[in-house]
Coordinates of C-alpha atoms in Angstrom, one line a residue:
X26 CA 0.0 -0.2 0.0
X27 CA 3.2 2.4 1.1
X28 CA 4.8 1.6 -2.4
X29 CA 1.8 2.6 -4.6
X30 CA 0.9 6.5 -2.2
X31 CA 4.2 6.6 -2.9
X32 CA 4.9 5.8 -7.4
X33 CA 1.5 7.7 -7.1
X34 CA 3.4 10.7 -5.4
X35 CA 5.8 10.5 -7.3
X36 CA 4.0 10.0 -10.9
X37 CA 2.2 13.2 -10.1
X38 CA 5.2 15.1 -8.3
X39 CA 6.4 14.7 -12.0
X40 CA 3.5 15.6 -13.9
X41 CA 3.6 19.1 -11.4
X42 CA 7.1 19.3 -12.3
X43 CA 6.9 18.7 -15.7
X44 CA 3.6 21.2 -15.7
X45 CA 6.0 24.2 -14.1
X46 CA 8.3 23.4 -16.2
X47 CA 6.1 24.3 -19.3
X48 CA 4.2 26.8 -17.7
X49 CA 5.5 30.5 -19.7
X50 CA 5.1 28.6 -22.6
X51 CA 2.0 27.2 -22.0
X52 CA 1.2 30.9 -20.7
X53 CA 2.8 32.1 -24.0
X54 CA 1.1 29.4 -26.4
X55 CA -2.5 31.2 -24.8
X56 CA -1.3 34.7 -25.6
X57 CA -0.3 33.8 -29.1
X58 CA -3.4 32.3 -29.3
X59 CA -5.3 35.5 -27.8
X60 CA -3.4 37.7 -29.9
X61 CA -4.4 35.9 -32.8
X62 CA -8.0 35.8 -32.3
X63 CA -8.2 39.7 -31.7
X64 CA -6.1 40.0 -34.7
X65 CA -8.2 38.4 -36.8
X66 CA -11.0 40.6 -35.9
X67 CA -8.6 43.5 -36.7
X68 CA -8.0 42.6 -40.2
X69 CA -12.0 41.8 -40.4
X70 CA -13.7 45.0 -39.5
X71 CA -10.3 46.2 -41.7
X72 CA -11.3 44.8 -44.4
X73 CA -15.1 45.0 -44.5
X74 CA -14.7 48.6 -44.6
X75 CA -12.2 48.8 -47.7
X76 CA -14.3 46.4 -49.6
X77 CA -17.5 47.5 -48.5
X78 CA -16.0 51.2 -49.5
X79 CA -15.5 50.0 -53.3
X80 CA -18.9 48.2 -53.5
X81 CA -17.3 45.2 -54.2
X82 CA -20.4 41.5 -54.1
X83 CA -21.1 40.7 -51.0
X84 CA -20.6 37.3 -51.6
X85 CA -16.8 37.4 -52.4
X86 CA -16.5 39.8 -49.5
X87 CA -18.8 37.3 -47.0
X88 CA -15.7 35.0 -48.1
X89 CA -12.8 36.7 -48.1
X90 CA -13.3 38.0 -45.1
X91 CA -14.4 34.8 -42.4
X92 CA -11.3 33.0 -44.8
X93 CA -8.1 35.6 -43.8
X94 CA -9.9 35.5 -40.8
X95 CA -10.4 32.0 -40.1
X96 CA -6.1 32.1 -41.3
X97 CA -5.3 33.9 -38.7
X98 CA -6.7 31.6 -36.0
X99 CA -4.6 28.9 -37.9
X100 CA -1.4 30.7 -38.1
X101 CA -1.7 32.0 -34.5
X102 CA -3.1 28.3 -32.9
X103 CA -0.4 26.6 -35.0
X104 CA 2.3 28.8 -34.0
X105 CA 1.1 27.8 -30.0
X106 CA 0.8 24.0 -30.9
X107 CA 5.3 25.3 -32.2
X108 CA 5.6 27.1 -28.6
X109 CA 4.5 23.8 -26.7
X110 CA 7.3 21.7 -28.6
X111 CA 4.7 20.2 -30.7
X112 CA 5.7 18.5 -33.7
X113 CA 3.1 20.6 -36.3
X114 CA 4.7 19.3 -39.2
X115 CA 3.4 15.7 -38.0
X116 CA 0.7 17.9 -37.0
X117 CA 0.1 19.4 -40.9
X118 CA 0.6 15.5 -42.3
X119 CA -2.5 14.9 -39.9
X120 CA -4.4 17.6 -41.3
X121 CA -3.9 17.0 -44.8
X122 CA -5.0 13.0 -44.4
X123 CA -7.9 14.5 -42.2
X124 CA -8.1 17.0 -44.7
X125 CA -7.9 13.8 -48.2
X126 CA -10.2 11.1 -46.3
X127 CA -12.9 14.1 -45.7
X128 CA -12.6 15.2 -49.7
X129 CA -13.9 12.2 -50.8
X130 CA -16.7 11.7 -47.9
X131 CA -17.4 15.3 -48.8
X132 CA -17.1 15.1 -53.0
X133 CA -20.8 17.5 -54.1
X134 CA -20.2 19.2 -50.7
X135 CA -16.8 20.4 -52.0
X136 CA -18.4 20.7 -55.4
X137 CA -20.5 23.7 -54.5
X138 CA -18.1 25.5 -51.9
X139 CA -15.8 25.7 -55.9
X140 CA -18.5 26.5 -57.7
X141 CA -19.7 29.1 -55.6
X142 CA -16.5 31.1 -55.5
X143 CA -16.3 30.3 -59.8
X144 CA -20.0 32.5 -59.3
X145 CA -18.3 34.9 -57.0
X146 CA -15.8 35.8 -59.0
X147 CA -16.5 35.2 -62.2
X148 CA -20.2 36.2 -62.0
X149 CA -22.1 34.6 -64.6
X150 CA -25.3 35.8 -62.9
X151 CA -25.4 38.0 -59.9
X152 CA -28.0 39.0 -57.0
X153 CA -31.1 39.8 -58.8
X154 CA -30.2 38.7 -62.7
X155 CA -33.1 36.3 -64.6
X156 CA -32.1 33.2 -65.4
X157 CA -32.1 30.0 -66.8
X158 CA -30.0 26.3 -65.7
X159 CA -31.1 23.5 -66.9
X160 CA -35.8 24.5 -67.2
X161 CA -35.2 25.5 -64.1
X162 CA -35.3 30.1 -64.1
X163 CA -36.5 32.8 -62.0
X164 CA -34.9 36.0 -60.0
X165 CA -31.1 35.8 -58.8
X166 CA -32.4 36.2 -54.5
X167 CA -29.6 34.3 -52.9
X168 CA -26.7 33.2 -53.2
X169 CA -24.3 31.0 -50.7
X170 CA -21.8 28.2 -50.6
X171 CA -23.5 25.5 -51.3
X172 CA -26.8 26.3 -53.0
X173 CA -28.1 29.6 -55.6
X174 CA -31.7 30.0 -54.2
X175 CA -34.3 31.5 -57.8
X176 CA -37.7 33.5 -56.7
X177 CA -40.0 32.4 -59.9
X178 CA -43.1 34.4 -61.7
X179 CA -44.9 32.6 -59.4
X180 CA -43.7 33.5 -56.6
X181 CA -41.9 30.0 -55.3
X182 CA -38.7 28.8 -54.2
X183 CA -35.9 26.6 -56.0
X184 CA -33.1 26.1 -54.6
X185 CA -30.4 25.1 -57.4
X186 CA -27.2 23.2 -56.0
X187 CA -24.0 25.6 -56.9
X188 CA -22.2 22.8 -59.0
X189 CA -25.2 22.4 -61.2
X190 CA -24.6 25.6 -62.2
X191 CA -21.2 25.8 -63.7
X192 CA -22.1 22.6 -64.7
X193 CA -24.5 23.0 -66.7
X194 CA -25.3 25.8 -69.8
X195 CA -26.9 29.2 -68.1
X196 CA -28.8 31.8 -69.4
X197 CA -29.0 35.1 -68.6
X198 CA -31.9 37.3 -69.6
X199 CA -31.0 40.5 -67.5
X200 CA -27.5 40.6 -68.5
X201 CA -27.6 43.1 -71.7
X202 CA -29.3 46.1 -71.1
X203 CA -31.6 44.6 -74.6
X204 CA -33.7 42.0 -75.5
X205 CA -34.7 40.9 -78.5
X206 CA -38.8 40.4 -79.2
X207 CA -39.4 37.3 -80.9
X208 CA -43.0 37.4 -83.0
X209 CA -43.8 34.4 -85.2
X210 CA -47.0 34.6 -86.5
X211 CA -47.7 31.0 -89.7
X212 CA -50.9 32.5 -91.2
X213 CA -53.2 31.1 -93.8
X214 CA -51.7 31.1 -97.8
X215 CA -53.1 33.4 -99.3
X216 CA -52.6 36.3 -96.9
X217 CA -51.5 39.6 -97.9
X218 CA -47.8 40.1 -97.0
X219 CA -47.8 43.8 -97.4
X220 CA -50.2 44.2 -95.6
X221 CA -48.6 42.0 -92.0
X222 CA -45.5 44.0 -92.6
X223 CA -47.7 48.1 -92.3
X224 CA -49.7 46.4 -89.4
X225 CA -45.6 45.7 -88.0
X226 CA -43.9 48.8 -88.3
X227 CA -46.6 50.5 -87.9
X228 CA -46.8 49.6 -84.5
X229 CA -43.6 49.1 -84.2
X230 CA -43.3 52.8 -84.0
X231 CA -46.0 54.1 -82.3
X232 CA -44.7 52.2 -78.9
X233 CA -41.7 55.0 -78.2
X234 CA -40.3 51.7 -76.0
X235 CA -39.4 49.9 -79.3
X236 CA -35.4 50.7 -79.7
X237 CA -34.2 52.2 -83.3
X238 CA -31.2 50.3 -83.6
X239 CA -30.9 48.0 -83.4
X240 CA -33.3 48.2 -86.3
X241 CA -36.8 45.3 -86.0
X242 CA -36.7 42.1 -88.4
X243 CA -39.8 42.3 -90.0
X244 CA -40.4 39.6 -93.5
X245 CA -41.3 36.1 -94.2
X246 CA -38.8 33.9 -92.1
X247 CA -40.7 30.5 -94.7
X248 CA -43.8 29.2 -96.6
X249 CA -44.8 25.6 -96.5
X250 CA -47.9 23.4 -95.8
X251 CA -50.0 25.6 -97.4
X252 CA -48.2 28.5 -94.8
X253 CA -46.4 31.1 -93.9
X254 CA -44.1 32.0 -91.1
X255 CA -45.1 35.7 -90.9
X256 CA -41.9 36.8 -87.9
X257 CA -41.1 40.7 -86.6
X258 CA -38.2 41.1 -84.2
X259 CA -37.9 44.2 -82.5
X260 CA -35.6 45.0 -79.7
X261 CA -35.9 46.6 -76.7
X262 CA -34.7 47.7 -73.1
X263 CA -34.3 44.6 -70.5
X264 CA -36.6 45.6 -68.3
X265 CA -38.9 46.8 -70.3
X266 CA -39.3 43.0 -72.4
X267 CA -42.9 42.2 -71.2
X268 CA -44.6 45.0 -71.1
X269 CA -43.9 45.8 -74.2
X270 CA -44.2 42.4 -75.5
X271 CA -47.8 41.8 -74.2
X272 CA -49.2 44.7 -75.3
X273 CA -47.4 45.0 -78.3
X274 CA -49.1 41.1 -78.2
X275 CA -53.2 42.1 -78.0
X276 CA -52.0 45.0 -80.6
X277 CA -51.4 42.2 -82.9
X278 CA -54.7 40.3 -82.3
X279 CA -56.9 43.8 -82.8
X280 CA -54.8 44.5 -86.0
X281 CA -55.8 41.1 -88.3
X282 CA -59.2 40.9 -86.5
X283 CA -59.6 44.2 -88.7
X284 CA -58.2 42.9 -91.4
X285 CA -59.3 39.8 -91.5
X286 CA -56.5 37.7 -91.7
X287 CA -56.7 34.7 -90.3
X288 CA -54.0 32.1 -88.3
X289 CA -53.2 28.3 -89.9
X290 CA -52.3 25.9 -87.4
X291 CA -50.0 26.8 -84.8
X292 CA -51.2 31.2 -84.0
X293 CA -48.3 31.8 -82.2
X294 CA -44.4 29.8 -81.1
X295 CA -44.0 31.4 -77.8
X296 CA -40.6 33.3 -76.2
X297 CA -38.1 32.2 -74.3
X298 CA -38.5 34.2 -71.3

């Protein structure tokens, strides 16, 4: 019994001696970590002011600030471990191996994260743009680390993984400041084409929101199966697209009724959003 107590006392004394010997290093390591956290907060505040001043993308600003903050804290932690005598080289190797294993396990998650960076830095679209990807279309509401949220015209919310938006074609309808409106009419073969030209030119001249440059494209696209395919394609500002489209569609209907123009088979090929 006495030997056991003496042995435990010796072990305890040994640990006390080690702790006493390492105490300055432990205190210094804690101070290093505390300073690292403080510096990270100061740098975060500084970057936030600088990047906001230059009106950078919100997503890019958030990512850069968080990345720098975490990097500074990790560096401080590694320095503290080095002061305590921990072999940081082995630690980095273990961390790298763990990161590789995690990467394999969360392949799609990391793919979404990488796609987020591509979206934020190369900007195929931005918040507020109206896009279409694989039949999913809507206004971009939010770009997050792993997904992007779209709001459809009928107020539905679509959440798409970011990797789908970088691995598939994306149509950005609002990237340009003007868009072409495509009117396609299939009319009977005996329709007076001159009348179609007159109606189209008059309606486009009367509508102030139709742009004069580029000029509207008006003409007969094809004639087959007793059908004339007549096209009228004016240009408008992107924000005026739908208002002009619906207004002119009603006016075309009224004019066609007034002039006895009849559609054949397919009345209208509806344009893409």
